[in-house]
């Protein structure tokens, strides 16, 4: 594979599988942590020597014990941005120390909410206090670039709950906030249980989303991507790689790589992954060959999430010029020297706008 | 075969009362079909008919039956269409017969349709053999139903045959009754030939096939023939009869029923009811009863994908080959693009055509709300027929308007008389008369505008009678009505295909119902949608669909790009199924909103 600038490592282990989650995760199996880290390190041999960014996600990478985590971090190549995803309940002073000493420049902390009843609905294990405590611990250890993951649209969430979450999150002064609408994916236990409530609250979510954007902007955050906010200059560079449509290499069970027109999705079986890598083989994967139109559509879909002009070089053929004209006329987007950029209203309606633009 | 040994008859029955099963049994009992070849409901050849349990195209089958006098009789069973839309075709099929089996379900009793066809049979001077079917059903009431049937035709209840076509019980007795009670044909074998066309169909290899009843004289292969009303001329390429497959014969003679292969390319050249005779030295007078059936219900058919327009045109051309009653002309709509304004005999006919287009020709269609034909007199006192609300002139340019009326016959248990009268009066029905068919069942006769029937009358009838009422109607011509055109504007833009013509007294109510129905069917979208109903420039009702404020993929990273792209593609596809009106996206079902006025469920169609 050609060298990718962006490297993703997947650590599937979790203390508990949250009901809404559809990532590749594994609970229990503590005895496999060591074998898994070794396998990742083995896979790293084929990775680029000097990537721009590395993101260690999960799962819960911080669930690895300190020594294992340190071993994994030590094996990583040097890069400009190294992010590790952590759950608040796993953050101890020692763990924070391992992160900082292992070269981690950015920590992404899964807070989701500060309201105990909402955390319970989400089946999160951390309590609001643990989130605050984890932030303090990380700060003390010297983490200067911190992201909080938050969520709106949790069943039962009131406007008051949302305001409280926004207050508590911003009072912690993270450099970056990812604020997602809860995505109840079909087939998850969560959707099954809360389907009716999710349906009922659909219209309230419009208010929630507007509140999130308005409040965080007021408090000095840039709304630089559909669901992401940051202080000046604190964009997630790794994720920018995805949104700018660049190639990325994913290592680990269930990880996805996209290099040119080839998308490789490692299969979700942990055993099969370990067996293959330990035998010196490539992890079992399914390959999706993207057509130029598909890859181009993805680039539009991703690039228009950003609050910056999206260059159209080589993508014009995917766009219906009449619809482009119409969307511009309706104030959904602006044509700028550097490409097209969705207006504020356009960003709230991005799916509609992008699916209209595509031929 | 001598005339005295021929019997021509049909079976009159309501849908589901067992006509097709009885026909099958007759084929079996007479060994016309070997048991092992027996296919259920052999006579209904089209899948669609089979599914709907109805028969569109009449066919005739010849069977040979050894009667109790030990002679062999030639019995021609002429199948009739079973629906109100095809009344004229039924009447021609009956005109080809001397008798009819009147079959009634032992559990259901008489229905309006059976009654209407029974009256048609009586008017045609047919000998009627009353039959109660399904006596094997647990809910059967053979005594009660026999009494009703006997009363209807003025016979004694003990003369009503009791059978079960399903189990085969009583079938021989039915055939014997056909021989005993139905008159043999009485044509003149020596006279110049006259044959009644009672049905036709189109075969892509052989052209138009005419089903005929020879009344006088005879035809031979190679005869030069002409249809007297239309003047169409052709050579008899082949003739014969069905038994049950095609059996070519040397000739068809007076009293017989059979088919003629004409080589014609279009069924509209050979209309049902016309008389065939020889081109030279033919008969002087045609047989009585020919009339041209005119479509009374109109709707716009548009391809969802405008690229399918040529395919739709070809498909209509092909359907028309086999369906003389279907009419179509090109129509352009600002909202729906290029399509056709099609004329149908009624709602069922419309449903059948739409389904065939979608199923057999794989077209994705948008069908506008149907309307009837209106007559409009302009200020110069000239009359025009209007088939499309969009053609209706502004009210200032109209002196008077007329709409078609039907005479409706309703039959229901007596406890529903009140609700049905209320409904029918509410739908501008004019009371004709009321008659007790038995102690329990009542027939109501009303004159009612066809427009009301097309709208939702039938569904309401079924719902207010809990399904017990049955309904049939006959066109009785045009009458004056105070009609206005109600237009619909979406975001300020008039959508011609949503216009409707309605009685002035109903305009406000219907306009309101229409904009409400549209509000429910137009999804929230990028822009606010104002929905207005207006008469001329006067807005009579308004609703708003608020603009959607959020439509984003919550998050999107490297791991799930494919899935998110597919979601977007799906959304794109959904958009393609919508029609764009200005900046507004309108789903297809919104265009059918007119159909749903006052309606509490159901999907159109009569029954």
mmCIF file of C-alpha atoms in Angstrom, chain B residues 323-457:
data_model
loop_
_atom_site.group_PDB
_atom_site.id
_atom_site.type_symbol
_atom_site.label_atom_id
_atom_site.label_comp_id
_atom_site.label_asym_id
_atom_site.label_seq_id
_atom_site.Cartn_x
_atom_site.Cartn_y
_atom_site.Cartn_z
ATOM 1 C CA UNK B 323 -58.867 -2.481 -24.825
ATOM 2 C CA UNK B 324 -61.143 -0.503 -27.079
ATOM 3 C CA UNK B 325 -62.585 1.429 -24.145
ATOM 4 C CA UNK B 326 -59.252 2.980 -23.169
ATOM 5 C CA UNK B 327 -58.511 6.402 -24.603
ATOM 6 C CA UNK B 328 -55.432 8.581 -24.209
ATOM 7 C CA UNK B 329 -53.995 11.820 -25.458
ATOM 8 C CA UNK B 330 -50.711 13.560 -24.626
ATOM 9 C CA UNK B 331 -50.805 15.923 -21.680
ATOM 10 C CA UNK B 332 -48.168 18.309 -20.390
ATOM 11 C CA UNK B 333 -48.126 19.411 -16.802
ATOM 12 C CA UNK B 334 -45.756 21.955 -15.359
ATOM 13 C CA UNK B 335 -45.395 19.830 -12.251
ATOM 14 C CA UNK B 336 -45.368 16.379 -13.722
ATOM 15 C CA UNK B 337 -43.875 16.899 -17.141
ATOM 16 C CA UNK B 338 -45.012 14.898 -20.152
ATOM 17 C CA UNK B 339 -47.676 12.260 -19.782
ATOM 18 C CA UNK B 340 -51.089 11.235 -21.018
ATOM 19 C CA UNK B 341 -54.635 12.091 -20.147
ATOM 20 C CA UNK B 342 -56.360 8.740 -20.158
ATOM 21 C CA UNK B 343 -60.042 7.955 -20.276
ATOM 22 C CA UNK B 344 -61.515 4.918 -18.541
ATOM 23 C CA UNK B 345 -64.919 3.337 -18.186
ATOM 24 C CA UNK B 346 -64.664 3.645 -14.419
ATOM 25 C CA UNK B 347 -62.355 3.396 -11.437
ATOM 26 C CA UNK B 348 -61.790 -0.324 -11.660
ATOM 27 C CA UNK B 349 -60.898 -0.013 -15.304
ATOM 28 C CA UNK B 350 -58.429 2.702 -14.317
ATOM 29 C CA UNK B 351 -56.876 0.521 -11.625
ATOM 30 C CA UNK B 352 -56.520 -2.371 -14.009
ATOM 31 C CA UNK B 353 -54.847 -0.250 -16.672
ATOM 32 C CA UNK B 354 -52.463 1.284 -14.144
ATOM 33 C CA UNK B 355 -51.522 -2.071 -12.708
ATOM 34 C CA UNK B 356 -50.935 -3.568 -16.109
ATOM 35 C CA UNK B 357 -48.720 -0.646 -17.095
ATOM 36 C CA UNK B 358 -46.699 -0.988 -13.919
ATOM 37 C CA UNK B 359 -46.549 -4.726 -13.863
ATOM 38 C CA UNK B 360 -46.384 -5.816 -17.477
ATOM 39 C CA UNK B 361 -44.444 -2.834 -18.756
ATOM 40 C CA UNK B 362 -42.376 -2.160 -15.662
ATOM 41 C CA UNK B 363 -43.251 1.524 -15.554
ATOM 42 C CA UNK B 364 -43.190 3.701 -12.480
ATOM 43 C CA UNK B 365 -46.289 5.819 -12.771
ATOM 44 C CA UNK B 366 -47.830 8.777 -11.133
ATOM 45 C CA UNK B 367 -51.580 8.798 -11.540
ATOM 46 C CA UNK B 368 -53.396 12.020 -10.798
ATOM 47 C CA UNK B 369 -56.701 12.086 -8.992
ATOM 48 C CA UNK B 370 -59.421 10.982 -11.396
ATOM 49 C CA UNK B 371 -62.210 13.218 -12.531
ATOM 50 C CA UNK B 372 -65.249 12.751 -14.708
ATOM 51 C CA UNK B 373 -66.019 14.283 -18.080
ATOM 52 C CA UNK B 374 -67.708 17.683 -17.733
ATOM 53 C CA UNK B 375 -69.640 19.697 -20.265
ATOM 54 C CA UNK B 376 -69.006 23.418 -20.236
ATOM 55 C CA UNK B 377 -70.851 26.139 -22.132
ATOM 56 C CA UNK B 378 -68.759 29.188 -22.924
ATOM 57 C CA UNK B 379 -69.957 32.776 -23.304
ATOM 58 C CA UNK B 380 -70.509 32.186 -27.020
ATOM 59 C CA UNK B 381 -72.943 29.458 -25.938
ATOM 60 C CA UNK B 382 -70.747 26.726 -27.414
ATOM 61 C CA UNK B 383 -70.481 23.459 -25.510
ATOM 62 C CA UNK B 384 -67.121 21.802 -24.796
ATOM 63 C CA UNK B 385 -66.319 18.566 -23.083
ATOM 64 C CA UNK B 386 -63.655 18.985 -20.376
ATOM 65 C CA UNK B 387 -61.612 15.966 -19.367
ATOM 66 C CA UNK B 388 -59.118 17.729 -17.174
ATOM 67 C CA UNK B 389 -59.663 20.379 -14.501
ATOM 68 C CA UNK B 390 -56.739 22.310 -16.010
ATOM 69 C CA UNK B 391 -58.817 22.847 -19.175
ATOM 70 C CA UNK B 392 -61.724 24.323 -17.233
ATOM 71 C CA UNK B 393 -62.090 27.985 -18.201
ATOM 72 C CA UNK B 394 -62.183 30.669 -15.509
ATOM 73 C CA UNK B 395 -65.620 31.022 -13.960
ATOM 74 C CA UNK B 396 -66.278 34.360 -15.684
ATOM 75 C CA UNK B 397 -66.041 32.638 -19.063
ATOM 76 C CA UNK B 398 -68.585 29.961 -18.299
ATOM 77 C CA UNK B 399 -72.320 30.213 -18.856
ATOM 78 C CA UNK B 400 -73.239 26.829 -17.499
ATOM 79 C CA UNK B 401 -71.807 23.438 -16.666
ATOM 80 C CA UNK B 402 -73.072 19.882 -16.766
ATOM 81 C CA UNK B 403 -71.820 16.706 -15.186
ATOM 82 C CA UNK B 404 -72.580 13.015 -15.774
ATOM 83 C CA UNK B 405 -75.070 11.262 -13.516
ATOM 84 C CA UNK B 406 -75.512 7.615 -12.804
ATOM 85 C CA UNK B 407 -78.491 5.667 -11.567
ATOM 86 C CA UNK B 408 -77.169 3.829 -8.555
ATOM 87 C CA UNK B 409 -78.663 0.704 -7.105
ATOM 88 C CA UNK B 410 -77.756 -0.186 -3.531
ATOM 89 C CA UNK B 411 -78.666 -3.359 -1.738
ATOM 90 C CA UNK B 412 -78.161 -3.706 1.975
ATOM 91 C CA UNK B 413 -79.646 -5.243 5.079
ATOM 92 C CA UNK B 414 -82.464 -2.988 6.270
ATOM 93 C CA UNK B 415 -80.638 -1.665 9.353
ATOM 94 C CA UNK B 416 -78.236 0.226 7.067
ATOM 95 C CA UNK B 417 -80.899 2.022 5.082
ATOM 96 C CA UNK B 418 -80.669 5.133 7.281
ATOM 97 C CA UNK B 419 -76.900 5.623 7.076
ATOM 98 C CA UNK B 420 -76.872 4.857 3.349
ATOM 99 C CA UNK B 421 -79.629 7.352 2.605
ATOM 100 C CA UNK B 422 -77.816 9.954 4.650
ATOM 101 C CA UNK B 423 -74.552 9.290 2.812
ATOM 102 C CA UNK B 424 -76.146 9.312 -0.612
ATOM 103 C CA UNK B 425 -78.125 12.483 0.023
ATOM 104 C CA UNK B 426 -74.961 14.086 1.367
ATOM 105 C CA UNK B 427 -73.300 13.211 -1.938
ATOM 106 C CA UNK B 428 -75.985 15.047 -3.894
ATOM 107 C CA UNK B 429 -77.934 11.861 -4.567
ATOM 108 C CA UNK B 430 -81.551 12.226 -5.687
ATOM 109 C CA UNK B 431 -83.805 9.564 -4.263
ATOM 110 C CA UNK B 432 -85.524 7.340 -6.810
ATOM 111 C CA UNK B 433 -87.252 4.527 -4.981
ATOM 112 C CA UNK B 434 -86.881 1.878 -2.317
ATOM 113 C CA UNK B 435 -87.922 -1.734 -2.462
ATOM 114 C CA UNK B 436 -87.846 -4.658 -0.031
ATOM 115 C CA UNK B 437 -86.253 -7.613 -1.814
ATOM 116 C CA UNK B 438 -86.988 -9.798 1.167
ATOM 117 C CA UNK B 439 -87.834 -9.142 4.771
ATOM 118 C CA UNK B 440 -84.222 -8.383 5.507
ATOM 119 C CA UNK B 441 -82.811 -6.784 2.387
ATOM 120 C CA UNK B 442 -83.647 -3.514 0.799
ATOM 121 C CA UNK B 443 -82.803 -2.018 -2.562
ATOM 122 C CA UNK B 444 -82.375 1.756 -2.859
ATOM 123 C CA UNK B 445 -82.235 3.538 -6.190
ATOM 124 C CA UNK B 446 -80.684 6.983 -6.476
ATOM 125 C CA UNK B 447 -79.489 9.304 -9.212
ATOM 126 C CA UNK B 448 -76.086 10.577 -8.169
ATOM 127 C CA UNK B 449 -73.316 12.547 -9.893
ATOM 128 C CA UNK B 450 -70.609 10.221 -11.171
ATOM 129 C CA UNK B 451 -68.070 12.657 -9.711
ATOM 130 C CA UNK B 452 -69.207 11.664 -6.222
ATOM 131 C CA UNK B 453 -68.828 7.996 -7.056
ATOM 132 C CA UNK B 454 -65.349 8.638 -8.389
ATOM 133 C CA UNK B 455 -64.397 10.583 -5.285
ATOM 134 C CA UNK B 456 -65.014 8.220 -2.393
ATOM 135 C CA UNK B 457 -68.633 7.149 -2.414
#
